[in-house]
Amino acid sequence: MWLDYAARQALISVGAFARAPRLKFAAHASPLSFPQEGDVVVSLTTHGERISSAVAAISSLLLGTQLLPVHLWLDRGDFESEWPRALKGLVDRGLQVRCSDGAFGPHTKYFGTFAECAGTDTRVITIDDDMMYPRWFVEKLLNAAQADPGSVVAYRAHRIVTTGGEIERYRRWRQVRTTAPSHLHFSTGVSGVAYPPAMVDYVASLGTEFLHHAPRADDVWLNACALRSGHRVRQVFPHPREFSIVPGSQRRALVRENLRGGGNDLQIAATYGPADVAKLLAEPEPGSAG
């Protein structure tokens, strides 16, 4: 699975080098701006040198066919330091930069926004800080979410594999090839995920419990929460979609680390208990693409 992902990204990256400079220019020159309020919000985090990657990711949303409020969460050190000029340009265009009230690692991507939006009937879309999203990213994601309003909707998901009543190693899971929602589907945040309001409320109610189970794996925690709160996961398309990596980011190094070191397996084992596994085993096989 990981080798396939790395090979596909090598092909996708060909056009990324041409697109990245245009996106950073948009941060300075675009006449467009993000709205400040809405019933759907985009949330992400970044840190240190990755702020330059985040500029490209956020700028790709600024050039999208549908604009939403965007919250960028920074740890206090980055929030109080001097921001790059391109990031300031995005703030001038409506980007809302927030200071995280804790060192939550990858969970910073959603934690503050979920807490703010809990109880307000707001859907939250999470994105990664080192990807360049297509113009139709928000539009098609929300179309799928409206078709399945109670589901977690993602452009990319894996099929959880079980053997002998236990969850198989993450690298042995399969790609999802259907738009049918299922508890057996595991959304991956890299390509973007939309969470329904009830899911936002549930995760927010658990506070920082993730620190005791999956402190370095937000995908693991959020998918376990989806399972426990009754929210199935569906893909936007029958096949997973992968978008361009911002050139110079560390995404490929992360892929190699996950392949070599077992990836999320330890945190999956620490998060999914017997009741979770039983629920997965009882789930019928997902249907064919709709």
PDB file of C-alpha atoms in Angstrom, residues 34-36 41-47 51 54-55 58 69-100 108 112-113 116:
ATOM      1  CA  PHE A  34     -11.985  33.803   2.768  1.00  0.00           C
ATOM      2  CA  PRO A  35     -15.303  34.414   4.535  1.00  0.00           C
ATOM      3  CA  GLN A  36     -15.144  34.804   8.315  1.00  0.00           C
ATOM      4  CA  VAL A  41     -15.133  25.536   8.389  1.00  0.00           C
ATOM      5  CA  VAL A  42     -11.717  24.336   7.168  1.00  0.00           C
ATOM      6  CA  SER A  43      -9.096  23.594   9.829  1.00  0.00           C
ATOM      7  CA  LEU A  44      -5.376  22.780   9.693  1.00  0.00           C
ATOM      8  CA  THR A  45      -2.134  23.189  11.600  1.00  0.00           C
ATOM      9  CA  THR A  46       1.518  23.738  10.755  1.00  0.00           C
ATOM     10  CA  HIS A  47       4.757  24.471  12.560  1.00  0.00           C
ATOM     11  CA  ILE A  51       4.659  27.274   7.459  1.00  0.00           C
ATOM     12  CA  ALA A  54       1.018  25.657   4.563  1.00  0.00           C
ATOM     13  CA  VAL A  55       0.967  28.882   2.532  1.00  0.00           C
ATOM     14  CA  ILE A  58      -4.102  27.450   1.993  1.00  0.00           C
ATOM     15  CA  PRO A  69     -13.656  30.144   6.555  1.00  0.00           C
ATOM     16  CA  VAL A  70     -10.169  28.737   7.219  1.00  0.00           C
ATOM     17  CA  HIS A  71      -8.628  28.315  10.690  1.00  0.00           C
ATOM     18  CA  LEU A  72      -4.858  27.805  10.930  1.00  0.00           C
ATOM     19  CA  TRP A  73      -3.713  26.635  14.358  1.00  0.00           C
ATOM     20  CA  LEU A  74      -0.176  27.327  15.576  1.00  0.00           C
ATOM     21  CA  ASP A  75       1.574  26.311  18.773  1.00  0.00           C
ATOM     22  CA  ARG A  76       2.409  29.299  20.955  1.00  0.00           C
ATOM     23  CA  GLY A  77       6.053  29.527  19.870  1.00  0.00           C
ATOM     24  CA  ASP A  78       5.131  29.828  16.200  1.00  0.00           C
ATOM     25  CA  PHE A  79       2.139  32.058  16.936  1.00  0.00           C
ATOM     26  CA  GLU A  80       4.282  34.577  18.797  1.00  0.00           C
ATOM     27  CA  SER A  81       7.196  34.517  16.323  1.00  0.00           C
ATOM     28  CA  GLU A  82       7.512  36.634  13.163  1.00  0.00           C
ATOM     29  CA  TRP A  83       5.282  35.237  10.427  1.00  0.00           C
ATOM     30  CA  PRO A  84       6.458  34.961   6.809  1.00  0.00           C
ATOM     31  CA  ARG A  85       5.225  37.677   4.478  1.00  0.00           C
ATOM     32  CA  ALA A  86       3.165  35.193   2.464  1.00  0.00           C
ATOM     33  CA  LEU A  87       1.299  34.066   5.584  1.00  0.00           C
ATOM     34  CA  LYS A  88       0.549  37.693   6.458  1.00  0.00           C
ATOM     35  CA  GLY A  89      -0.791  38.095   2.914  1.00  0.00           C
ATOM     36  CA  LEU A  90      -3.252  35.262   3.533  1.00  0.00           C
ATOM     37  CA  VAL A  91      -4.327  36.864   6.806  1.00  0.00           C
ATOM     38  CA  ASP A  92      -5.103  39.999   4.791  1.00  0.00           C
ATOM     39  CA  ARG A  93      -7.338  37.748   2.679  1.00  0.00           C
ATOM     40  CA  GLY A  94      -9.320  36.393   5.589  1.00  0.00           C
ATOM     41  CA  LEU A  95      -7.228  33.515   6.947  1.00  0.00           C
ATOM     42  CA  GLN A  96      -7.868  33.181  10.688  1.00  0.00           C
ATOM     43  CA  VAL A  97      -4.693  32.242  12.587  1.00  0.00           C
ATOM     44  CA  ARG A  98      -5.331  30.866  16.079  1.00  0.00           C
ATOM     45  CA  CYS A  99      -3.007  30.021  18.972  1.00  0.00           C
ATOM     46  CA  SER A 100      -3.325  26.465  20.276  1.00  0.00           C
ATOM     47  CA  THR A 108      -3.840  20.479  16.658  1.00  0.00           C
ATOM     48  CA  GLY A 112      -9.317  23.884  18.616  1.00  0.00           C
ATOM     49  CA  THR A 113     -11.820  24.158  15.782  1.00  0.00           C
ATOM     50  CA  GLU A 116     -15.059  26.155  19.070  1.00  0.00           C
TER      51      GLU A 116
END
